[in-house]
Short mmCIF file of C-alpha atoms and ligand atoms in Angstrom, two decimals:
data_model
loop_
_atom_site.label_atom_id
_atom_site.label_comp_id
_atom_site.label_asym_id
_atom_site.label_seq_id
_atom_site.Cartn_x
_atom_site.Cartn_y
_atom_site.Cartn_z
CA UNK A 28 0.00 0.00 0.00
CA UNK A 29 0.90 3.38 -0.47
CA UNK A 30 2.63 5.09 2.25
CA UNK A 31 0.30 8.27 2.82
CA UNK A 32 1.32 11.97 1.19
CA UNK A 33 2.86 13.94 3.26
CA UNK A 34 1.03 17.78 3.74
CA UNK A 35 2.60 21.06 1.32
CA UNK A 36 1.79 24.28 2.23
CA UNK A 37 3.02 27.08 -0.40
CA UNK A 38 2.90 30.83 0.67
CA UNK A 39 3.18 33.09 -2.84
CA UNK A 40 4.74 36.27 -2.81
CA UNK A 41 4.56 38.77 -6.21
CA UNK A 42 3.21 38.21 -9.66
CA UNK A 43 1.35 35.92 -11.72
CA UNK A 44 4.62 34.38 -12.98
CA UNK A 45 5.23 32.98 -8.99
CA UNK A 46 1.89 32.10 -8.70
CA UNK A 47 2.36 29.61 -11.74
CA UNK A 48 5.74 28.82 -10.53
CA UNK A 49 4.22 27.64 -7.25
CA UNK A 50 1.58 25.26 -8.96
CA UNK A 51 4.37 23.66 -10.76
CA UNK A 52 6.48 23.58 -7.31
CA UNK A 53 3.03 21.46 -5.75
CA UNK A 54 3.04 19.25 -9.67
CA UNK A 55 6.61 18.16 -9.07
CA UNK A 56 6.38 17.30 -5.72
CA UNK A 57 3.01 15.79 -5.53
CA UNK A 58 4.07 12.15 -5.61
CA UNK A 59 5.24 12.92 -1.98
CA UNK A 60 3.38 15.52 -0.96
CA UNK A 61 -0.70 17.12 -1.07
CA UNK A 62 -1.15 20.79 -0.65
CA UNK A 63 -2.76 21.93 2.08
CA UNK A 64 -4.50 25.71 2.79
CA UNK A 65 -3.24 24.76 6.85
CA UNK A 66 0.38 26.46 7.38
CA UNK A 67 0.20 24.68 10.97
CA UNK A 68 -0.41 21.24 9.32
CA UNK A 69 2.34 21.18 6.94
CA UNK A 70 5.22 18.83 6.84
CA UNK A 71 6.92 20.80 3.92
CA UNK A 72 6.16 24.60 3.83
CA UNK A 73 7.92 26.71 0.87
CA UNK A 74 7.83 30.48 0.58
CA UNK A 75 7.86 31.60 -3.39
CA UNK A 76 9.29 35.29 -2.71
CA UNK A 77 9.02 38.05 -4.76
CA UNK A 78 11.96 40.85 -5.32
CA UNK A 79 10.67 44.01 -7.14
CA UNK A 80 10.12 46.51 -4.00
CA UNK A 81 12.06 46.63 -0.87
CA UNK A 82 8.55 46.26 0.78
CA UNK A 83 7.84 42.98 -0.86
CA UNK A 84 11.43 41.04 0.17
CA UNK A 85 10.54 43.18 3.74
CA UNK A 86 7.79 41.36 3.75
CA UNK A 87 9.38 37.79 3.15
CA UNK A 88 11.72 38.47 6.05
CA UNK A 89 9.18 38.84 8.58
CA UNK A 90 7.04 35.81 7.86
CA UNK A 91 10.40 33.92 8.53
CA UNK A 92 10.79 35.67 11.63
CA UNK A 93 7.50 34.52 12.72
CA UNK A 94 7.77 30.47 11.28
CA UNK A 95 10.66 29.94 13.81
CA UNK A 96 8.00 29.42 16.70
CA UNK A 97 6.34 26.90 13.92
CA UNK A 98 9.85 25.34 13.27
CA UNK A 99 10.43 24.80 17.59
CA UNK A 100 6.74 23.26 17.51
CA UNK A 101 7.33 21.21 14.57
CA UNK A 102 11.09 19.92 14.50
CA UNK A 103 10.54 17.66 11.62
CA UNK A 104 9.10 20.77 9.44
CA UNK A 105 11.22 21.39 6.24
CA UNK A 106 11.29 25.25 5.88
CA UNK A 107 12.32 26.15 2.36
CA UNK A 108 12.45 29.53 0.44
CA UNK A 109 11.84 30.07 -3.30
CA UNK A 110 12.08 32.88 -5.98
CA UNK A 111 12.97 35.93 -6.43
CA UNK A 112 14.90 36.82 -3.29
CA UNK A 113 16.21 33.46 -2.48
CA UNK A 114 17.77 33.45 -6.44
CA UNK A 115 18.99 36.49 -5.28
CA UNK A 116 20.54 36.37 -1.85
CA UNK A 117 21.14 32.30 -1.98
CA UNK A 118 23.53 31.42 0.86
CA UNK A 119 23.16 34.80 2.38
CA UNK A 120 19.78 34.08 3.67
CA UNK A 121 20.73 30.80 5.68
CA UNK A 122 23.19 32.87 7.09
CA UNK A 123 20.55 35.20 8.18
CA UNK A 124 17.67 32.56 9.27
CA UNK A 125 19.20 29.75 10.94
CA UNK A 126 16.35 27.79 11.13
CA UNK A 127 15.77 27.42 7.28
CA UNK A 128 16.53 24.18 5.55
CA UNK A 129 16.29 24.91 1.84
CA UNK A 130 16.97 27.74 -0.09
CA UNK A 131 16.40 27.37 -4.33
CA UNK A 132 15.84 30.14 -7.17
CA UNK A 133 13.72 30.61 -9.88
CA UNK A 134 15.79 27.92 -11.92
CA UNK A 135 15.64 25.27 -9.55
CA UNK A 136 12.38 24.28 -9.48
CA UNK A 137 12.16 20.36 -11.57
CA UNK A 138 15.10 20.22 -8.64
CA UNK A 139 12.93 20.00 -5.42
CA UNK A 140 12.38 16.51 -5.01
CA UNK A 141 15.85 15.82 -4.62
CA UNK A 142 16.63 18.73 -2.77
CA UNK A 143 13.63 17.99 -0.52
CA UNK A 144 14.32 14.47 -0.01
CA UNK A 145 18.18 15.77 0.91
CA UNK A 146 16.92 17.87 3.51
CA UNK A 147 14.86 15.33 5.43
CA UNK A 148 17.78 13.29 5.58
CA UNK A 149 21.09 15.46 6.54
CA UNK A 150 21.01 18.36 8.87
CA UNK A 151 23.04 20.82 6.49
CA UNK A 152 21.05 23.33 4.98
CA UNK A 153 20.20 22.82 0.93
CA UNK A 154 21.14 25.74 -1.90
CA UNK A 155 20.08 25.69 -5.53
CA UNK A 156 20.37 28.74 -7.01
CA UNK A 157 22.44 28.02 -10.37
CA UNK A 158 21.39 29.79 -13.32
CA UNK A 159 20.42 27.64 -16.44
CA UNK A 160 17.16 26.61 -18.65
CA UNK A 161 15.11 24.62 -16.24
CA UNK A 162 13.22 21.83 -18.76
CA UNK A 163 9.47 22.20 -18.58
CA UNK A 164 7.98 19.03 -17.35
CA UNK A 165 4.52 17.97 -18.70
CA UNK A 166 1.57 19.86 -16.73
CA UNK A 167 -0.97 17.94 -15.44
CA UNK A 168 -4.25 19.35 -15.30
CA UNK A 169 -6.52 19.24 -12.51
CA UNK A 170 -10.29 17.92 -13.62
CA UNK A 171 -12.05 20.95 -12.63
CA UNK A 172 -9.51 23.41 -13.03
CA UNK A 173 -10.93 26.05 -15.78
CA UNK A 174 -7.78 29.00 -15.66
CA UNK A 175 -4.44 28.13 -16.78
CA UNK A 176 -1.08 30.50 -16.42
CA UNK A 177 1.30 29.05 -19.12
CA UNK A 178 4.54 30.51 -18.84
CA UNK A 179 5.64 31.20 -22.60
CA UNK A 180 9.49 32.61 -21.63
CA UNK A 181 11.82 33.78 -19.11
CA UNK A 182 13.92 36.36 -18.35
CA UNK A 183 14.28 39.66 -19.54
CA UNK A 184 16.68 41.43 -21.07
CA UNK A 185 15.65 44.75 -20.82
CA UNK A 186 17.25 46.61 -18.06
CA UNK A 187 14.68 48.94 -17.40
CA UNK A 188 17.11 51.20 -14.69
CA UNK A 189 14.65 50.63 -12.06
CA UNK A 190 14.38 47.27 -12.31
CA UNK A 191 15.84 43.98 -10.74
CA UNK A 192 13.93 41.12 -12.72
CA UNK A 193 16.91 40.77 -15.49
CA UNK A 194 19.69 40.35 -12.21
CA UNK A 195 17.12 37.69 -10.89
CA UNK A 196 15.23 36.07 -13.54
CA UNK A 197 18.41 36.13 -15.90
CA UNK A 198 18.50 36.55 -19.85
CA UNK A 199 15.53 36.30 -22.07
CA UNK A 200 14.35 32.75 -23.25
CA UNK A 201 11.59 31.58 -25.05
CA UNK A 202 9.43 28.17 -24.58
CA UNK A 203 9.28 26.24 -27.88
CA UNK A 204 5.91 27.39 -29.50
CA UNK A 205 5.19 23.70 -30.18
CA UNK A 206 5.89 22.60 -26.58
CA UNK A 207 3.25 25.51 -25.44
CA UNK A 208 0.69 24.01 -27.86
CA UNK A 209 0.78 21.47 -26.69
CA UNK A 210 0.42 22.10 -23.26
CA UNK A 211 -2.95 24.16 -23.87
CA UNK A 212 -4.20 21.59 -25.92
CA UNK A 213 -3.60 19.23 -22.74
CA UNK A 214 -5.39 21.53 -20.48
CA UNK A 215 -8.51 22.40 -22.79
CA UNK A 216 -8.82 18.64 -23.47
CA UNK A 217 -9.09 18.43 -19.32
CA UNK A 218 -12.50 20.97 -19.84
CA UNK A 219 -10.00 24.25 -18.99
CA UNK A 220 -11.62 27.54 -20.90
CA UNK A 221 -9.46 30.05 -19.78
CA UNK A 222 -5.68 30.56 -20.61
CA UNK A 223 -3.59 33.36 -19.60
CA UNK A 224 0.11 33.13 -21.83
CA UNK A 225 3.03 34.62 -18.89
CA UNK A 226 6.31 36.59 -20.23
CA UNK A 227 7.98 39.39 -18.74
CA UNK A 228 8.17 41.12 -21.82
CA UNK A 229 5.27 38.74 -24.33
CA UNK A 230 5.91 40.76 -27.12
CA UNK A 231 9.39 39.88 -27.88
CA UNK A 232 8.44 36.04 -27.75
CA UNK A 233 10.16 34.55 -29.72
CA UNK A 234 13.18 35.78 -30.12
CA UNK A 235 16.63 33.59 -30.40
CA UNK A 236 14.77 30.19 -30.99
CA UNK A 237 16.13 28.09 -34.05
CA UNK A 238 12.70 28.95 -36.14
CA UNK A 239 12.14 32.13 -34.79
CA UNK A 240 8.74 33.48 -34.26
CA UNK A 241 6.61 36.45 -32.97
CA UNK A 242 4.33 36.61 -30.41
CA UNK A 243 0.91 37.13 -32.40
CA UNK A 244 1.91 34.13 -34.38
CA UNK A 245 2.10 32.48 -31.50
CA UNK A 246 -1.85 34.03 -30.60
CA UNK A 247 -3.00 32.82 -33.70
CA UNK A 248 -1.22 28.82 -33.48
CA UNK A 249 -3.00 29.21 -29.57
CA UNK A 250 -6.07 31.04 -29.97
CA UNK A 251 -8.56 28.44 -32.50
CA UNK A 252 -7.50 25.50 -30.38
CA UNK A 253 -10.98 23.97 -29.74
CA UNK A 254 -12.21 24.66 -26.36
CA UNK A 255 -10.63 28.03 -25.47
CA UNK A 256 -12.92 30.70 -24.40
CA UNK A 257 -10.65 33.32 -23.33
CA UNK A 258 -7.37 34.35 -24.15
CA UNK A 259 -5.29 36.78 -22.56
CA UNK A 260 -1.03 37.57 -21.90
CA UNK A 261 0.91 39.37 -19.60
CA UNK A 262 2.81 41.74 -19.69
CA UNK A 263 3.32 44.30 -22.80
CA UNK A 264 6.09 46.06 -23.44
CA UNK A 265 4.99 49.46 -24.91
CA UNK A 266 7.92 49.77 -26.84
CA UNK A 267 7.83 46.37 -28.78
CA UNK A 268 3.80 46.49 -29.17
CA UNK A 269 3.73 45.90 -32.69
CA UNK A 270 0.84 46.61 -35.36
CA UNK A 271 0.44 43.13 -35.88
CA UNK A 272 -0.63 42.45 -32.40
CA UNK A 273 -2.45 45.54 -32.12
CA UNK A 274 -4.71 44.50 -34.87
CA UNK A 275 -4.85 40.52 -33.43
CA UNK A 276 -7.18 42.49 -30.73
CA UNK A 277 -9.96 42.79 -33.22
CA UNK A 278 -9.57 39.44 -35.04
CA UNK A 279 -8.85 37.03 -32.47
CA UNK A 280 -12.32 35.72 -30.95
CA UNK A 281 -10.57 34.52 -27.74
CA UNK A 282 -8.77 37.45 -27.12
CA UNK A 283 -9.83 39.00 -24.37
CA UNK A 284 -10.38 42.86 -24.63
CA UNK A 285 -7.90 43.79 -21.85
CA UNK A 286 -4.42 44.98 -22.51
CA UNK A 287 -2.18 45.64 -19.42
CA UNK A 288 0.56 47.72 -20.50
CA UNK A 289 2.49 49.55 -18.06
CA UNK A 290 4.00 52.88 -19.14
CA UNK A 291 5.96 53.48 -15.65
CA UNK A 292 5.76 57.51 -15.90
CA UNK A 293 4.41 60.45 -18.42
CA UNK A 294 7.49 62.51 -18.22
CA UNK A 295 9.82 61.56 -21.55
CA UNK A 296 12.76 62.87 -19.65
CA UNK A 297 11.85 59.98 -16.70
CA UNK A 298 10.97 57.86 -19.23
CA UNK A 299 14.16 58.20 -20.75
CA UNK A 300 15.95 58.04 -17.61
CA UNK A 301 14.40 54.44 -16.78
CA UNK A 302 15.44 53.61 -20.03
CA UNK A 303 11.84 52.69 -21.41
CA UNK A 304 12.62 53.40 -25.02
CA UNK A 305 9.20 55.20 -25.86
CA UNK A 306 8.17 58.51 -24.93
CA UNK A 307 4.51 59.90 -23.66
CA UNK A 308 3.37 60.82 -27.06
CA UNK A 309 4.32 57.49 -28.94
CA UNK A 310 2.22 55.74 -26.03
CA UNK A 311 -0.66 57.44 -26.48
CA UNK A 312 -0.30 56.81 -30.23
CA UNK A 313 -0.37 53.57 -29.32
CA UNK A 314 -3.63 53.76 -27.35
CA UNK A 315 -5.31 55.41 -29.85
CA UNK A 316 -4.17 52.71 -32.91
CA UNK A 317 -5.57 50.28 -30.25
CA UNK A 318 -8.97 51.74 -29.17
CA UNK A 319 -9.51 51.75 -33.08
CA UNK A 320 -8.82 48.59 -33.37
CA UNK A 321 -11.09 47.26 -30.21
CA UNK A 322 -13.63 49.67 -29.38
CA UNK A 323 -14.17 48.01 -26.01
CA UNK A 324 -10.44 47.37 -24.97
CA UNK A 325 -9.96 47.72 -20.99
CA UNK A 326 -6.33 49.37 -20.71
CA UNK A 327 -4.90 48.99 -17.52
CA UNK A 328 -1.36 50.34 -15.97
CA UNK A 329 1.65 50.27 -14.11
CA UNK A 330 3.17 53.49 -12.82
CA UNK A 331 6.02 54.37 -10.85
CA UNK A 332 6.40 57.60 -8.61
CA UNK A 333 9.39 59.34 -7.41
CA UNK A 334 11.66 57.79 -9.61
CA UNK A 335 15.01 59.67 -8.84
CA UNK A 336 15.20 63.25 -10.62
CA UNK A 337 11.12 63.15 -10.52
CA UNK A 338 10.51 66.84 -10.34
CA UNK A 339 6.73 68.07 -9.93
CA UNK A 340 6.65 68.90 -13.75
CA UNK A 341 7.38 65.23 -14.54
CA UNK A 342 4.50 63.91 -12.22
CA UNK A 343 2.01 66.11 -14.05
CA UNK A 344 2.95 65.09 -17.01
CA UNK A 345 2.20 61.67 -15.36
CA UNK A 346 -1.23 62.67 -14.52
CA UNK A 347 -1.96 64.36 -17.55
CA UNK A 348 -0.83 60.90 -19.63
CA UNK A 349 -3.72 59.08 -17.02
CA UNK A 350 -6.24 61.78 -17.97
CA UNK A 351 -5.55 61.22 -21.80
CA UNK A 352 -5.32 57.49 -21.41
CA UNK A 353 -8.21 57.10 -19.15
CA UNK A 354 -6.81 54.23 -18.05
CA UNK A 355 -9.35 51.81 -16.84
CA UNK A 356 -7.42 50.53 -13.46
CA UNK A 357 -3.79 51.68 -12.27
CA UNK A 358 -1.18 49.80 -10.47
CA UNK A 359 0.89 52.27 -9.31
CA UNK A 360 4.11 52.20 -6.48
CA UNK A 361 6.55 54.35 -4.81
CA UNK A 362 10.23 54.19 -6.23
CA UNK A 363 11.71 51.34 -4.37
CA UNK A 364 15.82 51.43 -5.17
CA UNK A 365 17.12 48.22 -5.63
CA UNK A 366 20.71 46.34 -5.43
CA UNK A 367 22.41 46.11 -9.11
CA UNK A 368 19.96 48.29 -10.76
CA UNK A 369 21.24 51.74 -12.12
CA UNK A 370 18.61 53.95 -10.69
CA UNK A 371 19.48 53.01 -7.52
CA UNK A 372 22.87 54.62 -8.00
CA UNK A 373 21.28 57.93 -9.29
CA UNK A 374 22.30 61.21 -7.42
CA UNK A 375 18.51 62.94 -7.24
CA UNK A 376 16.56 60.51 -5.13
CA UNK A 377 13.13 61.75 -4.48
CA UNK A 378 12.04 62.11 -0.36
CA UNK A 379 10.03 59.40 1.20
CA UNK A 380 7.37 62.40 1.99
CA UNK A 381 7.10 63.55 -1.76
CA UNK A 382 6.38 59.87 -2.77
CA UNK A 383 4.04 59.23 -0.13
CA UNK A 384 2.12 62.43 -1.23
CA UNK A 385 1.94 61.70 -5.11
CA UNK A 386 1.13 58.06 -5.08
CA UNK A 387 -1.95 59.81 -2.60
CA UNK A 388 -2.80 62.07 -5.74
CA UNK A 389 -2.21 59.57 -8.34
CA UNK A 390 -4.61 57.17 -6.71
CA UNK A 391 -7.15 59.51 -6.05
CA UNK A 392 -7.27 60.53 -10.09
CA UNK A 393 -7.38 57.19 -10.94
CA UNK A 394 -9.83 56.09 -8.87
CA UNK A 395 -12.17 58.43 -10.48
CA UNK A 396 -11.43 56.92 -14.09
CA UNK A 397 -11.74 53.57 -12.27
CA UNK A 398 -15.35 54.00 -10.95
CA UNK A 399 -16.22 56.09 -14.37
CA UNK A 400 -15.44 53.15 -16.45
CA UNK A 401 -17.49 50.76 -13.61
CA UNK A 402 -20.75 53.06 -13.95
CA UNK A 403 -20.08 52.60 -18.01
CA UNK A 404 -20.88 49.03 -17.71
CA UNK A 405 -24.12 49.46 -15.65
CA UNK A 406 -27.15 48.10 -17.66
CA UNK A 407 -25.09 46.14 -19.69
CA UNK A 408 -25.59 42.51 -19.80
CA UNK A 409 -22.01 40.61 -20.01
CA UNK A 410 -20.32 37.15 -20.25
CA UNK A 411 -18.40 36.23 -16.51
CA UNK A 412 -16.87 33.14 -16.39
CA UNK A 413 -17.40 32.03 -12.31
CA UNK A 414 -13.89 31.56 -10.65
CA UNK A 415 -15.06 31.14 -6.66
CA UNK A 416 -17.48 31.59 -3.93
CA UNK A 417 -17.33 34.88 -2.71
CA UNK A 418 -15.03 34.91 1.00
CA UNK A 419 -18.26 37.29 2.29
CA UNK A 420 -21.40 34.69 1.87
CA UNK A 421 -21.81 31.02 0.44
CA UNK A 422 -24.58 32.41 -2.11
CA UNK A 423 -22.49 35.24 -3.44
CA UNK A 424 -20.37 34.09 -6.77
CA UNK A 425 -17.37 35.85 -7.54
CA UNK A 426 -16.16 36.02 -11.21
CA UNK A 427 -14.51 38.04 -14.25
CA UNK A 428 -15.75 39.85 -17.22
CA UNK A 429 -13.70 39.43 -20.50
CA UNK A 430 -12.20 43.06 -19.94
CA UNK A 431 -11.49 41.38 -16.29
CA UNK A 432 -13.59 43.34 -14.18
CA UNK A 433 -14.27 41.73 -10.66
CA UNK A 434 -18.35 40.82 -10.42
CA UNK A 435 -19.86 39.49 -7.27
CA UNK A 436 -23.49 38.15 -7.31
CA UNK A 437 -26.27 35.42 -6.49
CA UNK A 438 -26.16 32.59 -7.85
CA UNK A 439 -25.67 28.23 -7.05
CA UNK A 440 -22.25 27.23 -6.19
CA UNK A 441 -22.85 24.70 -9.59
CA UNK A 442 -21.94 27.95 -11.69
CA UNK A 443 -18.00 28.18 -10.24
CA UNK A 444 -15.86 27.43 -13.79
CA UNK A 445 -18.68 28.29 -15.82
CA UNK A 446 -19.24 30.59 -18.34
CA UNK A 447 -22.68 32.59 -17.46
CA UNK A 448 -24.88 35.61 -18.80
CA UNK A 449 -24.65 38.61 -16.01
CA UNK A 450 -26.51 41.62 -15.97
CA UNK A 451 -24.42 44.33 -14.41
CA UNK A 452 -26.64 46.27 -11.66
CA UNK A 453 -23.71 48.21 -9.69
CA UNK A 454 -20.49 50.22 -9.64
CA UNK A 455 -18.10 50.21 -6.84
CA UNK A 456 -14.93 51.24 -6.73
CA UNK A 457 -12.88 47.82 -6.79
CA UNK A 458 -15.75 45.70 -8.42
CA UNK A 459 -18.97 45.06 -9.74
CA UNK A 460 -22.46 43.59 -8.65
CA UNK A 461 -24.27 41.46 -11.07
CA UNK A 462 -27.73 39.49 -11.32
CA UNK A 463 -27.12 36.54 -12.95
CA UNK A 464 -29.67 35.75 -16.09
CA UNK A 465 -30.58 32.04 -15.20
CA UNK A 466 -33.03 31.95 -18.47
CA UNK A 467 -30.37 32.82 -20.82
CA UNK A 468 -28.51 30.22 -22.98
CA UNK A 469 -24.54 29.78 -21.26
CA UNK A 470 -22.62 31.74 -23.65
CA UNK A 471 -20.25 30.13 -26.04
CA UNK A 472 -17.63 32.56 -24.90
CA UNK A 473 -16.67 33.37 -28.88
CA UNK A 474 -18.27 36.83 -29.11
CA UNK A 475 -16.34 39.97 -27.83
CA UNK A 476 -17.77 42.20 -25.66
CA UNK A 477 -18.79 45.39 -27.44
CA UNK A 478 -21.24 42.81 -29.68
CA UNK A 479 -23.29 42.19 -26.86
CA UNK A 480 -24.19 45.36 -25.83
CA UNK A 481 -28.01 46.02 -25.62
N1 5AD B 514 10.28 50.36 -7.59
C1 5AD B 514 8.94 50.53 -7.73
N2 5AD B 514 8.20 49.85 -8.60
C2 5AD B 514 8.83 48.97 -9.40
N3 5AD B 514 8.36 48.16 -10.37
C3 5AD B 514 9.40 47.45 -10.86
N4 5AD B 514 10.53 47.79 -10.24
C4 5AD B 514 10.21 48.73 -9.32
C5 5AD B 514 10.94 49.49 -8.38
N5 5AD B 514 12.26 49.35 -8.25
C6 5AD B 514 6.97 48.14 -10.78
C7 5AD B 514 6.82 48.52 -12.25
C8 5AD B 514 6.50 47.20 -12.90
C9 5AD B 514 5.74 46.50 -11.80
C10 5AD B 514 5.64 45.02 -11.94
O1 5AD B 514 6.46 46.83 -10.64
O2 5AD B 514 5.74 49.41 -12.38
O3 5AD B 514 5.74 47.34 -14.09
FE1 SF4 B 515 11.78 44.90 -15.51
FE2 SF4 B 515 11.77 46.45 -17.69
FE3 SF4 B 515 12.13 43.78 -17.93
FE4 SF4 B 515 9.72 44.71 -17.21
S1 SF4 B 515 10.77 45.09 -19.19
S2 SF4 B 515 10.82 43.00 -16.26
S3 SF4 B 515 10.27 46.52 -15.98
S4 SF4 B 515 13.52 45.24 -16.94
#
């Protein structure tokens, strides 16, 4: 018989790309191990850490802090850190928690079982952070499980001067277009609908493999596979957005309507300065091109404040770009410095106070533009597919419009991972409220948005 799994308990840190790298963490262990939602139950608990801000490895370092009472309680507990910080701090970080046992990077992931298994066994402390191509294994596919994240490359080569991902994540490399085929294929044969392609730069895909190819070639090999009800990618570059993928917006039935393409700042001389490679007005150009080319397109944002030599001209012209983008949802952060980069080395840094106070302004514009675009949508009826129960009440559904608006409403926990007709009733500012329109037929999930308008 079987000996009985052994309990995993994965805390994610940071982007979408760690949240897939965690579900293939729990794939390659799970011939030893089930995931569990219980920290205190866990026999093997990893952290997948995240590096971008100072706040987020901050953040990491205190939730160690707090799992050595966990580690006294439960001596034969394997602690082990992932990611971002542990590719970048490797030995370092046993030096500085004493009670971790494993320590591996964002290369070292089809390398767990072993390192896990080395662990249990000797008392010395495990590091993996090498650099190299990690081999993708085969995903399996839960029955049940309707959203995929498919990584479709690594890396970036970039150098944006603010930011660490190419001294973590390493050079740029793209996943065989054949090999990611084949892995949606796998998952929409399991009943999946929805399929979100991961890159930290999507729109050079493609570059450096023996047949090259771009990355709306790719969209068009993914998007008729037979099954697939949304499509969507993350994350843009604004720079290499080409016409071609522009245009694969309107033609591209999957395709969701959303485009998430951060422009950092509205200042050209900032923009210069982080080494972005566009400037304000080519952007917008961009915006418009697009909004031609899909009507309904939900444009969302990254933006960056205080970047060093940020002067109070520069952050207008970062809220006059929002005002002329309208963008429909903003992430936005202080200037975090960070080891390696360039920016960090820059003379002109900009006060704690002054960022505090114009991330305070910038949200406050956005949020407007935010709730406009929510009230826009009220009276329309719209495809959600159902990802959850709500946390608040058992009859509340929680799900995502195509242009991947939040809507909460009523409905039988039978509708989670489908595809349903929703009539939106309500604005608020982080979401939507819905009534769900039993009597109408499930939609096939082929028809972007602005067609079904009434
Ligand atoms: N400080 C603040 N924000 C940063 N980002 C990346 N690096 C930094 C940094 N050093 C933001 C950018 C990026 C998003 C993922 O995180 O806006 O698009
Ligand atoms: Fe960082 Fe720039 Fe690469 Fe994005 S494109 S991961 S911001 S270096």
């Amino acid at each position: 018989m079987a000996l009985p799994k052994k309990k995993l308990f994965i805390k994610t840190f940071g982007c979408q790309m760690n949240v897939a790298d965690s579900q293939q963490m729990a794939q390659v262990l799970a011939d030893d191990f089930e995931v569990t939602e219980r920290p205190e139950e866990a026999d093997l608990y990893l952290i997948n850490t995240c590096a971008i801000r100072h706040k987020a490895e901050a953040k990491v370092q205190s939730l160690l802090g707090s799992l050595k009472a966990l580690k006294q309680r439960r001596p034969q507990l394997i602690l082990g850190v992932g990611g971002c910080v542990a590719q970048r701090q490797g030995e370092q970080l046993l030096t500085a928690v004493p009670h971790l046992d494993l320590v591996f990077g964002t290369h070292g992931i089809y390398r767990l079982p072993q390192l896990v298994r080395r662990a249990a066994y000797r008392p010395v402390a495990q590091v993996e952070t090498a650099a190299g191509l990690a081999p993708s294994p085969r995903r399996h596919w839960a029955p049940g499980q309707v959203q995929a994240l498919v990584t479709i490359m690594q890396g970036c080569d970039n150098f944006c001067t603010f930011c660490v991902v190419p001294y973590v994540r390493g050079r740029e490399y793209s996943r065989p277009p054949g090999e990611i085929a084949a892995e949606v294929a796998d998952f929409l044969a399991a009943g999946g609908k929805e399929v979100t392609l991961l890159g930290q730069n999507v729109n050079s895909y493609g570059r450096g493999l023996p047949q090259p190819i771009t990355f709306p070639e790719l969209l068009r090999r993914i998007g008729p596979l037979p099954g697939l009800a949304r499509l969507r990618f993350t994350t843009s570059h604004p720079r290499d957005l080409s016409p071609e993928l522009m245009a694969a917006f309107g033609e591209l039935a999957p395709l969701c309507e959303h485009l998430h393409l951060p422009v950092q700042s509205g200042s050209d001389r900032i923009l210069e300065a982080m080494h972005r490679g566009y400037g304000s007005r080519e952007y917008l150009e961009k915006v418009a091109v697009l909004r031609r080319a899909c009507p309904g397109l939900s444009l969302t944002t990254d933006l960056i404040v205080g970047f060093p030599g940020e002067s109070e001209a520069d952050f207008q012209a970062t809220l006059d770009l929002m005002t002329a983008a309208a963008f429909d949802q903003a992430f936005s952060f202080k200037y975090s410095p960070r080891p390696q980069t360039r920016a960090a080395t820059f003379a002109d840094q900009v006060s704690e106070g002054v960022k505090t106070e114009r991330l305070q302004r910038l949200q406050t514009l956005q949020e407007k533009f935010t709730l406009k675009a929510h009230e826009r949508l009220v009276g329309q009826r719209r495809e959600v597919l159902v990802e959850k129960l709500s946390k608040r009440s058992p009859e509340q559904l929680c799900g995502r419009l195509r242009t991947n608006q939040v809507v909460n409403f009523s409905g039988p926990p039978e509708l989670v991972g489908r595809l349903v007709q929703v009539r939106i009733e309500q604005a608020h500012p982080h979401s939507l409220k819905g009534r769900w329109l039993a009597d109408r037929p499930p939609a096939e999930g082929h028809h972007p948005e602005g067609a079904q308008g009434e």
